[in-house]
PDB file of C-alpha atoms and ligand atoms in Angstrom:
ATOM      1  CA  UNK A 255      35.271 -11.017  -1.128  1.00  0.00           C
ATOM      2  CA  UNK A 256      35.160 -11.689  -4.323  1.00  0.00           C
ATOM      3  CA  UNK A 257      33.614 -13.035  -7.350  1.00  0.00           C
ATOM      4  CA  UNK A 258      34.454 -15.789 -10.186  1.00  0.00           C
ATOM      5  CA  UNK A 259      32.918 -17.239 -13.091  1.00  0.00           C
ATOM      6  CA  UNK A 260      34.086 -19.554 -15.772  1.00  0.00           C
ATOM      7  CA  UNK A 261      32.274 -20.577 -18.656  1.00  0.00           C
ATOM      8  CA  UNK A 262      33.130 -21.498 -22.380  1.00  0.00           C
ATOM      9  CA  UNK A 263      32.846 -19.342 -25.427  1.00  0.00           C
ATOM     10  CA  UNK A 264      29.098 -19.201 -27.268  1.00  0.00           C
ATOM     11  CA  UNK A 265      28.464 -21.641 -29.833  1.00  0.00           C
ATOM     12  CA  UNK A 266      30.888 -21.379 -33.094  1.00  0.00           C
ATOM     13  CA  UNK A 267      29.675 -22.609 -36.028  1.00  0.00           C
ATOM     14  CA  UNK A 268      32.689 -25.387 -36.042  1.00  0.00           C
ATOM     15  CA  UNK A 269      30.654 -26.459 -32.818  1.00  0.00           C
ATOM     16  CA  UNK A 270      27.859 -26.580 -34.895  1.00  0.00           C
ATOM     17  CA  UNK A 271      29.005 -28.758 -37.528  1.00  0.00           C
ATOM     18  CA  UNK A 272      31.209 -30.949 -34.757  1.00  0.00           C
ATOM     19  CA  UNK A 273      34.732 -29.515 -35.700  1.00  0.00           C
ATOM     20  CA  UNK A 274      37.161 -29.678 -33.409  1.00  0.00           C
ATOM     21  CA  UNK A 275      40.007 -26.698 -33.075  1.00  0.00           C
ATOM     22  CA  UNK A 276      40.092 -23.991 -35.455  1.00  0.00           C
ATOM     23  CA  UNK A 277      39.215 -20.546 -35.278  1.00  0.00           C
ATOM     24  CA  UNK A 278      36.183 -20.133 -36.093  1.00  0.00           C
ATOM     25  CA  UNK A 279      33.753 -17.319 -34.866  1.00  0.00           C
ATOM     26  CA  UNK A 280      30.035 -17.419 -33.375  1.00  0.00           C
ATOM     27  CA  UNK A 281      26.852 -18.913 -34.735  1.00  0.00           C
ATOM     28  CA  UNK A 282      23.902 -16.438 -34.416  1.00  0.00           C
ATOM     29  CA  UNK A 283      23.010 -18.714 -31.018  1.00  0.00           C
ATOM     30  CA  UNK A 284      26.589 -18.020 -29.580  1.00  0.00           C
ATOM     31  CA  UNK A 285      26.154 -14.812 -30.042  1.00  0.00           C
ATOM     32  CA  UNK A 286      23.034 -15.094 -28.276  1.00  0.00           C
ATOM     33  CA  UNK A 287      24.328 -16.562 -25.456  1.00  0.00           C
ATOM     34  CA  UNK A 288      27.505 -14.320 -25.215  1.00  0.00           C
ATOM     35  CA  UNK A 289      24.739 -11.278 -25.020  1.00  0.00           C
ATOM     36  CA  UNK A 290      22.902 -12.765 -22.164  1.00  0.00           C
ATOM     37  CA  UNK A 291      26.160 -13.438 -20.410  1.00  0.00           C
ATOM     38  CA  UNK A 292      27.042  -9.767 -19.890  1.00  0.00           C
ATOM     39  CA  UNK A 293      23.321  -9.577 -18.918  1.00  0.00           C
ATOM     40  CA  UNK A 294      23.893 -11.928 -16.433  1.00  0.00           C
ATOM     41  CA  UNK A 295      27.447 -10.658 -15.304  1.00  0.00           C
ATOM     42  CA  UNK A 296      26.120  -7.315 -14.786  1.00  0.00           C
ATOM     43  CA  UNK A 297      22.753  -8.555 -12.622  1.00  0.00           C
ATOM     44  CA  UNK A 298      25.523 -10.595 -10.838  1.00  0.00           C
ATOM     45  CA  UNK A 299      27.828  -8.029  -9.833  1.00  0.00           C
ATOM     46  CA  UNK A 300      24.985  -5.461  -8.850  1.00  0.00           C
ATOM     47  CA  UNK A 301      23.179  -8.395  -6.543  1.00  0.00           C
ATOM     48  CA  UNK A 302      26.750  -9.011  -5.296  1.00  0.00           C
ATOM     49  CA  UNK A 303      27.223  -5.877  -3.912  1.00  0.00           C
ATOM     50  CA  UNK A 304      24.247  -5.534  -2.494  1.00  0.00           C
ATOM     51  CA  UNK A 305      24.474  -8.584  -0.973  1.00  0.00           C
ATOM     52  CA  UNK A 306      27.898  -7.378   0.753  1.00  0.00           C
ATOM     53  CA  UNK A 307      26.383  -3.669   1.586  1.00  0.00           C
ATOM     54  CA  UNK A 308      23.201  -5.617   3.181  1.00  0.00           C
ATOM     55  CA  UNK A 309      25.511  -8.135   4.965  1.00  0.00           C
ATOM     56  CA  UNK A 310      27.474  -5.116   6.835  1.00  0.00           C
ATOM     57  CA  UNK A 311      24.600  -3.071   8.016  1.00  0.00           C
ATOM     58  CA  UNK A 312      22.937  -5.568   9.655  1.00  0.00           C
ATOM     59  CA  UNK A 313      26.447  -6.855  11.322  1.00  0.00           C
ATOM     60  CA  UNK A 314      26.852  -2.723  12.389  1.00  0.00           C
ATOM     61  CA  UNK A 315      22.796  -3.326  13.897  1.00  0.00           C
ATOM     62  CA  UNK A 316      23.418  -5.814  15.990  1.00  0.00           C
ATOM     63  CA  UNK A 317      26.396  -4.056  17.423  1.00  0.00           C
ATOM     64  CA  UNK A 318      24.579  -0.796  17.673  1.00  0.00           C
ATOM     65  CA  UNK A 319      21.790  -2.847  19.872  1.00  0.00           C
ATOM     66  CA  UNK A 320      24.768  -3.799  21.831  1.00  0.00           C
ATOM     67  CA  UNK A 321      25.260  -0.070  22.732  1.00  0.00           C
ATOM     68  CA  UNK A 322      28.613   0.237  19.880  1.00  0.00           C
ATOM     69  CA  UNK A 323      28.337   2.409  17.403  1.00  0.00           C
ATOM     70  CA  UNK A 324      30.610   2.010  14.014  1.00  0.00           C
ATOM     71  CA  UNK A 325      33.564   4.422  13.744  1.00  0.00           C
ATOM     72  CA  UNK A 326      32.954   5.705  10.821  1.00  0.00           C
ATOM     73  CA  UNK A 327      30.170   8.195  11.114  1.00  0.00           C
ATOM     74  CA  UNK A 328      27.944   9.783   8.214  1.00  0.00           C
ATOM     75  CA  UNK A 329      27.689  13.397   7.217  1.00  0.00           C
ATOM     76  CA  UNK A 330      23.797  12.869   7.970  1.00  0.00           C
ATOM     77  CA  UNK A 331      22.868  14.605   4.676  1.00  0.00           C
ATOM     78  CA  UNK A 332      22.201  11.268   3.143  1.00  0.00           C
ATOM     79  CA  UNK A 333      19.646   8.830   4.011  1.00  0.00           C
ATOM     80  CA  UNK A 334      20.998   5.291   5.212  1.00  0.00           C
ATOM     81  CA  UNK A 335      19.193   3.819   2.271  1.00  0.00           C
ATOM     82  CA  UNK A 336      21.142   6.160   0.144  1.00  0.00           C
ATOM     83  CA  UNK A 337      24.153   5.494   1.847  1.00  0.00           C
ATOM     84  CA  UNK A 338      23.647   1.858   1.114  1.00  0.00           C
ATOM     85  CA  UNK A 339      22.786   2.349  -2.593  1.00  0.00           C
ATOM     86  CA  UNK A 340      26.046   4.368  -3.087  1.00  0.00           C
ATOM     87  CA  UNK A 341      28.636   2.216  -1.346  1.00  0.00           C
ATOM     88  CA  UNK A 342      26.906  -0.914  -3.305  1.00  0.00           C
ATOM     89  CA  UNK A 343      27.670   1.419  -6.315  1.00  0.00           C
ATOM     90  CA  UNK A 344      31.628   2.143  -5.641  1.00  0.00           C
ATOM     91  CA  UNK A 345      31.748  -1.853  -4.965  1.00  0.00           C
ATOM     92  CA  UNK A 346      29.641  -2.442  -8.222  1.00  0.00           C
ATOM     93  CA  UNK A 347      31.931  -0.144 -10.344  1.00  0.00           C
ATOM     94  CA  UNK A 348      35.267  -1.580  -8.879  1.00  0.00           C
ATOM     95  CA  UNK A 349      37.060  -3.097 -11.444  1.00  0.00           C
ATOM     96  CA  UNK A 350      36.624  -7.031 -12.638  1.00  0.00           C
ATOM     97  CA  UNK A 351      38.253  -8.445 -14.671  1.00  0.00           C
ATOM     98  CA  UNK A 352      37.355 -10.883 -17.890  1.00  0.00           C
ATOM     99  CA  UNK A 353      39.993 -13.066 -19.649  1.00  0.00           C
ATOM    100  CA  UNK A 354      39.867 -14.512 -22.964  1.00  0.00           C
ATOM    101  CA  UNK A 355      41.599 -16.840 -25.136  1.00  0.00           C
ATOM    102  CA  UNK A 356      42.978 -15.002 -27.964  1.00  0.00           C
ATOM    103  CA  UNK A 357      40.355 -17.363 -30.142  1.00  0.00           C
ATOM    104  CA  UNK A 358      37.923 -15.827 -32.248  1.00  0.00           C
ATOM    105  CA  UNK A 359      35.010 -17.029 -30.605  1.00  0.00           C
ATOM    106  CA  UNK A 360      35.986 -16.640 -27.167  1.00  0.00           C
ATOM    107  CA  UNK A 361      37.146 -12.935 -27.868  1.00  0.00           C
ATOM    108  CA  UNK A 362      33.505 -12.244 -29.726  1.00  0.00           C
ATOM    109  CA  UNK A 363      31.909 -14.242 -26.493  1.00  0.00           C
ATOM    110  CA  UNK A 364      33.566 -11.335 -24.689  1.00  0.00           C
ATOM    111  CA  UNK A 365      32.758  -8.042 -27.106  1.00  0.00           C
ATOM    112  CA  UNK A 366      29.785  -7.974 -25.467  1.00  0.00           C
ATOM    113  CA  UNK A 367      31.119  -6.796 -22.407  1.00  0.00           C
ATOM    114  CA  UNK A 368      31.710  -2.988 -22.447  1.00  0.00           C
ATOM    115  CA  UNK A 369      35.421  -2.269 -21.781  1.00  0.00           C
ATOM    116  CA  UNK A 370      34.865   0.631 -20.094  1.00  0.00           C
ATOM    117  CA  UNK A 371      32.993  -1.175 -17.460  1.00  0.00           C
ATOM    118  CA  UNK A 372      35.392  -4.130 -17.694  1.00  0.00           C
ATOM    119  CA  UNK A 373      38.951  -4.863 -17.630  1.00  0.00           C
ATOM    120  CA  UNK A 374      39.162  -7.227 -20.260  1.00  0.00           C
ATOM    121  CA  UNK A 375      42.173  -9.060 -21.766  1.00  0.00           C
ATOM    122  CA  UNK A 376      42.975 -11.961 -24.717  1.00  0.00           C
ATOM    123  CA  UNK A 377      45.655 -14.663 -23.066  1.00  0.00           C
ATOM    124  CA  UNK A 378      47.091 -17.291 -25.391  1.00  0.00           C
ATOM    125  CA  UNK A 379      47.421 -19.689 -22.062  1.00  0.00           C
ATOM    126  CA  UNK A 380      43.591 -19.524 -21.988  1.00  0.00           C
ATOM    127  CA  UNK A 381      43.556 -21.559 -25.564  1.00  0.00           C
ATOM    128  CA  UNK A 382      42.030 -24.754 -26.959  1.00  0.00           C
ATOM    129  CA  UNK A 383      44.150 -27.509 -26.617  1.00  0.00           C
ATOM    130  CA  UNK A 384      45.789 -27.883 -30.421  1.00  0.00           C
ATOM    131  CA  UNK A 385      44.670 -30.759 -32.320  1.00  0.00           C
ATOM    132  CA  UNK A 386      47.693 -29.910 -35.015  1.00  0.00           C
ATOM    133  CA  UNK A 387      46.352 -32.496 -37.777  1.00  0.00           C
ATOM    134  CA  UNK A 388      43.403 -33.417 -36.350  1.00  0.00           C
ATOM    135  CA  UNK A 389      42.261 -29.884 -36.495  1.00  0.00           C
ATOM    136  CA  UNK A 390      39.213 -28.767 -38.195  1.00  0.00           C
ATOM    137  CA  UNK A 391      38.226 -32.663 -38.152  1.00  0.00           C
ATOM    138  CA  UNK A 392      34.942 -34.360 -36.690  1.00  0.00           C
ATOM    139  CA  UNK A 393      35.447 -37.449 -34.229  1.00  0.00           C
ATOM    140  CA  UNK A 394      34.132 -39.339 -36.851  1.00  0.00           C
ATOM    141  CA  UNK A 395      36.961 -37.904 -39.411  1.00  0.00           C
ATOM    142  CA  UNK A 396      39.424 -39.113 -37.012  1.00  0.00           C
ATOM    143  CA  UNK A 397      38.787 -42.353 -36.269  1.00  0.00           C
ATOM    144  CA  UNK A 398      38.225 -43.084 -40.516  1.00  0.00           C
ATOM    145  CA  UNK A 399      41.478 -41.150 -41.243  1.00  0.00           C
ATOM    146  CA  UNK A 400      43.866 -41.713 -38.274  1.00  0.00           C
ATOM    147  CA  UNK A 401      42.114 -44.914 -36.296  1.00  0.00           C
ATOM    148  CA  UNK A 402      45.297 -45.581 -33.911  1.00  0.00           C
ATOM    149  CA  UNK A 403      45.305 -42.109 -33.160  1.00  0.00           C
ATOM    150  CA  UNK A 404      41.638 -41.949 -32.319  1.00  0.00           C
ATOM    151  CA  UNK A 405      42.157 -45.465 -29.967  1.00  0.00           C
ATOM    152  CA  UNK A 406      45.490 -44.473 -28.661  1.00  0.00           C
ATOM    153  CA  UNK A 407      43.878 -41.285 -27.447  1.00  0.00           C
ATOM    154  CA  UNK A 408      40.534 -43.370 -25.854  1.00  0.00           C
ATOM    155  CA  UNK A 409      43.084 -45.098 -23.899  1.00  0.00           C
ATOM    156  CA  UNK A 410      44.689 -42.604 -22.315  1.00  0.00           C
ATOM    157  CA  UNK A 411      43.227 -39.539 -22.666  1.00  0.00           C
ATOM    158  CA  UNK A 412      45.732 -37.414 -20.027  1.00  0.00           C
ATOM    159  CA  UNK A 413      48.696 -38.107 -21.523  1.00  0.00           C
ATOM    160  CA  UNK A 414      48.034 -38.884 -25.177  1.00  0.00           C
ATOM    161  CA  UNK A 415      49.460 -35.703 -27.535  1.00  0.00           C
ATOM    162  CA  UNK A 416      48.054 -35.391 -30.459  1.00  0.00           C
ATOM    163  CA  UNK A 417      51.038 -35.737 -33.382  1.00  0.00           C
ATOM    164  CA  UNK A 418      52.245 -33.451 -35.900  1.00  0.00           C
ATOM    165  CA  UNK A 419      53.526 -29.574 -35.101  1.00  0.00           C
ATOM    166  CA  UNK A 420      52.362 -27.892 -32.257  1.00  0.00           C
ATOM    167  CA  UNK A 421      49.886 -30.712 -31.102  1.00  0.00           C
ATOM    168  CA  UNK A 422      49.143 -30.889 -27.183  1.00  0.00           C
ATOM    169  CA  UNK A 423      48.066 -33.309 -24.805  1.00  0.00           C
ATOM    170  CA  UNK A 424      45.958 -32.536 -21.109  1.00  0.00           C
ATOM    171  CA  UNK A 425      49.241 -32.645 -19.460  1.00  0.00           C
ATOM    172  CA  UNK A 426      50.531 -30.069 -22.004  1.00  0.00           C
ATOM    173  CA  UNK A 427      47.976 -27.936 -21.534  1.00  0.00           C
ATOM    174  CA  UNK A 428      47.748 -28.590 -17.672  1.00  0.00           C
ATOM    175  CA  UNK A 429      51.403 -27.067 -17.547  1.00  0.00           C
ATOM    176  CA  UNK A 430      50.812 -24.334 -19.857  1.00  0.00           C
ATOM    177  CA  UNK A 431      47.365 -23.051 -17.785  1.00  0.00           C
ATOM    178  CA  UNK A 432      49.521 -23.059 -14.079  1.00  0.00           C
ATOM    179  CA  UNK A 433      50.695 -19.552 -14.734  1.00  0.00           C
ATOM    180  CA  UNK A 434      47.055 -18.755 -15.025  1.00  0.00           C
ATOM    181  CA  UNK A 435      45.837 -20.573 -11.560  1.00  0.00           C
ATOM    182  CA  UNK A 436      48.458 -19.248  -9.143  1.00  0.00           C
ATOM    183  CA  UNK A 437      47.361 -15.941 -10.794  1.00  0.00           C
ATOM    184  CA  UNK A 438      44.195 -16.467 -10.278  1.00  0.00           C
ATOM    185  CA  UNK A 439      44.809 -17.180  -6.456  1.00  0.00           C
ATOM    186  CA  UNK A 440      46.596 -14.391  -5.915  1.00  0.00           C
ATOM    187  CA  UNK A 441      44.213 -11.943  -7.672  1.00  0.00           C
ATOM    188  CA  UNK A 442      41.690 -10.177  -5.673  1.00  0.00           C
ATOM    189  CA  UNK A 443      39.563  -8.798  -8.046  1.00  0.00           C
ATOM    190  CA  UNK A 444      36.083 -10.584  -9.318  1.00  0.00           C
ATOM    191  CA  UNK A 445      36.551 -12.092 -12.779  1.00  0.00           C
ATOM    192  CA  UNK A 446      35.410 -14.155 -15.491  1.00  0.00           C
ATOM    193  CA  UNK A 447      37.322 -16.684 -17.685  1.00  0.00           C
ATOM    194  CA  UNK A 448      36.175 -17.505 -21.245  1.00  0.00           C
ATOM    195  CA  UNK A 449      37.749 -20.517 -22.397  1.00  0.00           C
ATOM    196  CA  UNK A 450      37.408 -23.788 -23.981  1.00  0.00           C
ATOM    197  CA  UNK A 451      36.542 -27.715 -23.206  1.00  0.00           C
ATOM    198  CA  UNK A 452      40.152 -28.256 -22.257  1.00  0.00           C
ATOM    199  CA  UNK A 453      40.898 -25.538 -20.102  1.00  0.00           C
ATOM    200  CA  UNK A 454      37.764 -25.401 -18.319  1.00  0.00           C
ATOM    201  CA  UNK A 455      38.137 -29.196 -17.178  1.00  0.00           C
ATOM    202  CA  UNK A 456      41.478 -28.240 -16.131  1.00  0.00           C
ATOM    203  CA  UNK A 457      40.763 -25.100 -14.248  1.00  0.00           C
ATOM    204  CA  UNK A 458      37.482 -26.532 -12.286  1.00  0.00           C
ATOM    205  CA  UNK A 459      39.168 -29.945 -11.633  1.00  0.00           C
ATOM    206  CA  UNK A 460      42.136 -27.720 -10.087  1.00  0.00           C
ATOM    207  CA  UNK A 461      39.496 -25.723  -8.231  1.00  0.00           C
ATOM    208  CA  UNK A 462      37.654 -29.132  -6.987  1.00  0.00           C
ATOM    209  CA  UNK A 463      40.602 -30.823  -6.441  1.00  0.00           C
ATOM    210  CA  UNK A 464      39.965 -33.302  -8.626  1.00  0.00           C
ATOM    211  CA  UNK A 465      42.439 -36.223 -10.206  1.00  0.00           C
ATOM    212  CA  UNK A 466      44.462 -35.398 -13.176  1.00  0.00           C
ATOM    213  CA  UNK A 467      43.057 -38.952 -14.577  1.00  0.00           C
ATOM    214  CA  UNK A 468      39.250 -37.427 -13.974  1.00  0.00           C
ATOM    215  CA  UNK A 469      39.686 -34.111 -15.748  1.00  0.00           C
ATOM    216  CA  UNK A 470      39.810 -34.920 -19.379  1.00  0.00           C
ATOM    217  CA  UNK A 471      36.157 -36.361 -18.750  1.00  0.00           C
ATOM    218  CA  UNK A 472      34.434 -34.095 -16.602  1.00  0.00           C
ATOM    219  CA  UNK A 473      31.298 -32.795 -18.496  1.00  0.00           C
ATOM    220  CA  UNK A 474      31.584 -29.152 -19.329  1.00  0.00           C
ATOM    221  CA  UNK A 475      28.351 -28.152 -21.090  1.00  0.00           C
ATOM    222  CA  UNK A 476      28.098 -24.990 -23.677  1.00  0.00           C
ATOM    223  CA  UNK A 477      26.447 -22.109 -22.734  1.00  0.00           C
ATOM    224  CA  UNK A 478      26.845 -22.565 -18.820  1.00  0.00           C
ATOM    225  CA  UNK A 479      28.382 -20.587 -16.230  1.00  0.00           C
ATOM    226  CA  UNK A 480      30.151 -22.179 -13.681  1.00  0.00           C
ATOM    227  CA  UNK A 481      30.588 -19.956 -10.164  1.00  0.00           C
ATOM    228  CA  UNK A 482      33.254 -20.575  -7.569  1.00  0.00           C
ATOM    229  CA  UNK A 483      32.028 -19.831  -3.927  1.00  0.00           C
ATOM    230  CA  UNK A 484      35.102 -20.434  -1.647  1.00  0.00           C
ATOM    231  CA  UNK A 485      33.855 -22.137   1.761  1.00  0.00           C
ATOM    232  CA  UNK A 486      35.502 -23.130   4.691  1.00  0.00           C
ATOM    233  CA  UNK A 487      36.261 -27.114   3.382  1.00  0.00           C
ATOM    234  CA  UNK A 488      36.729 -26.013  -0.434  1.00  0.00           C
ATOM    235  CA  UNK A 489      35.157 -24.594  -3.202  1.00  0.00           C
ATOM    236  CA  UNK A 490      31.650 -24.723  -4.056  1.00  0.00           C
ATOM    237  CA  UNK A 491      30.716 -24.612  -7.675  1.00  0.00           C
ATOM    238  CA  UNK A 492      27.232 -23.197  -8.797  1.00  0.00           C
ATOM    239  CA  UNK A 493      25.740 -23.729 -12.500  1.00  0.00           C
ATOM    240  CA  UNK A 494      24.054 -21.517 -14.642  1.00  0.00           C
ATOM    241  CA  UNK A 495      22.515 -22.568 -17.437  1.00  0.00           C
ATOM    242  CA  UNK A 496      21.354 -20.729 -20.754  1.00  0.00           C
ATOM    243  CA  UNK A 497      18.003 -21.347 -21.941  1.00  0.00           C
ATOM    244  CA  UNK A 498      17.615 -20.106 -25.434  1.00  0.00           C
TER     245      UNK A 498
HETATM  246  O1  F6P B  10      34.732 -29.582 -29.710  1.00  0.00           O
HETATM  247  C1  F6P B  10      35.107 -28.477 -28.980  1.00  0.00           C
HETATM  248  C2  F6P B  10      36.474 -28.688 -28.370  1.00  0.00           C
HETATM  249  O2  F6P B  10      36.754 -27.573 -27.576  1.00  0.00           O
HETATM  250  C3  F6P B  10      37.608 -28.901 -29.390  1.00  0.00           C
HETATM  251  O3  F6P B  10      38.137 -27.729 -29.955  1.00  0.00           O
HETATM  252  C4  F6P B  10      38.607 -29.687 -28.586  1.00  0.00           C
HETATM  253  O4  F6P B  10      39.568 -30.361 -29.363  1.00  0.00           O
HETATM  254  C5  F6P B  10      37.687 -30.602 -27.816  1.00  0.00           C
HETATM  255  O5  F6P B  10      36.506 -29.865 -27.550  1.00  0.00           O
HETATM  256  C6  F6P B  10      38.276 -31.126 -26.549  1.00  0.00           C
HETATM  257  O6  F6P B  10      37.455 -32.095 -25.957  1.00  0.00           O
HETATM  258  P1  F6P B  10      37.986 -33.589 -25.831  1.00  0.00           P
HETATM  259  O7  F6P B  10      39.267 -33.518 -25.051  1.00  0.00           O
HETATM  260  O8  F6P B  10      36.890 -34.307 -25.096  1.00  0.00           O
HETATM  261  O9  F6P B  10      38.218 -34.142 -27.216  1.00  0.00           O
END
């Protein structure tokens, strides 16, 4: 049992002024938002465990009233209320993990979270896909500046890569994030992915099972978490949204 959430950095101030790529860092309501997402993490993981700790006991009651009692027995100098509190505490402090990109403003989304609490790491996989010389350009840049670019990459929006060094396409970045998905499926800790549009898209249309064609237009809001519950027929995704 496990844990995961997804969500993109907080605001940058490129987001702000509709910039695409870059590196920029937080505007003061990103950082807002990156605050109240370790909030949140942290209420999430306590209720989690609690959840779990609640969820056993009253599996171990109803075989008690069928006259078995659990192996493990207690000490008896706790209460069972205390003995509750304290396992929900060992599953609380287990460790969870939170990725990054190695992007300024999904790393600052992420210095919220204390490290001592949280085993936290930067992954260059976990990047925006690169715009190479589109970067640091609006839309509206782009389609004065480099109109067959801006149509060719309406048209097909999977495949299209955007030209000049380094530039990547949804396909490009689909192959680059697999390392991260198989990893993610094998891990058994809880954790909690701050990324961009891109790889978002990617990583909930690979956890819906959606098309490759879809992906590149799901909507991914800002300052959202997005939950996985695994069920029985496939994943269930919850939304949280930030309300300044
Ligand atoms: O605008 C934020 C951003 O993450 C850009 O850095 C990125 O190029 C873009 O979104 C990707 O979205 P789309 O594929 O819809 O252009």
């Amino acid at each position: 049992d496990r844990q995961i959430f997804l969500t993109r950095h907080g605001q940058s101030t490129d987001n702000v002024t509709g910039r695409i790529g870059g590196d920029a860092d937080l505007s003061p309501s990103g950082r807002k938002y990156a605050e109240a997402l370790s909030k949140f993490i942290k209420e999430q993981r306590v209720q989690f465990a609690l959840d779990l700790v609640h969820e056993q006991h009253e599996r171990e009651e109803i075989w008690k009233s069928k006259g078995l009692e659990p192996l493990e027995k207690t000490d008896g100098s706790r209460t069972p209320e205390e003995l509750m509190k304290a396992k929900a505490e060992s599953i609380c402090n287990s460790q969870f993990i939170v990725w990054t990109s190695m992007l300024k403003r999904a790393m600052s989304t992420a210095a919220y979270f204390d490290p001592d609490e949280y085993d936290i790491k930067h992954i260059r996989f976990l990047n925006e896909i690169n715009a190479s010389i589109c970067e640091g350009m609006t839309y509206e840049e782009i389609s004065n500046v480099y109109p067959d670019e801006y149509n060719l990459r309406k048209q097909n929006k999977l495949f299209y890569r955007y030209p000049g060094i380094g530039g990547e396409s949804y396909m490009d970045v689909i192959h680059r994030t697999q390392s991260m998905i198989i990893e993610l499926e094998r891990m058994s800790q809880s954790c909690l992915i701050i990324t961009h549009r891109v790889v978002m898209r990617i990583l909930l249309g690979y956890l819906t099972d959606m098309s490759q064609k879809e992906m590149p237009h799901m909507d991914v809001p800002m300052h959202t978490v997005f939950e996985v519950r695994p069920k029985p027929y496939g994943n269930e995704i919850l939304k949280w949204r930030y309300i300044e």
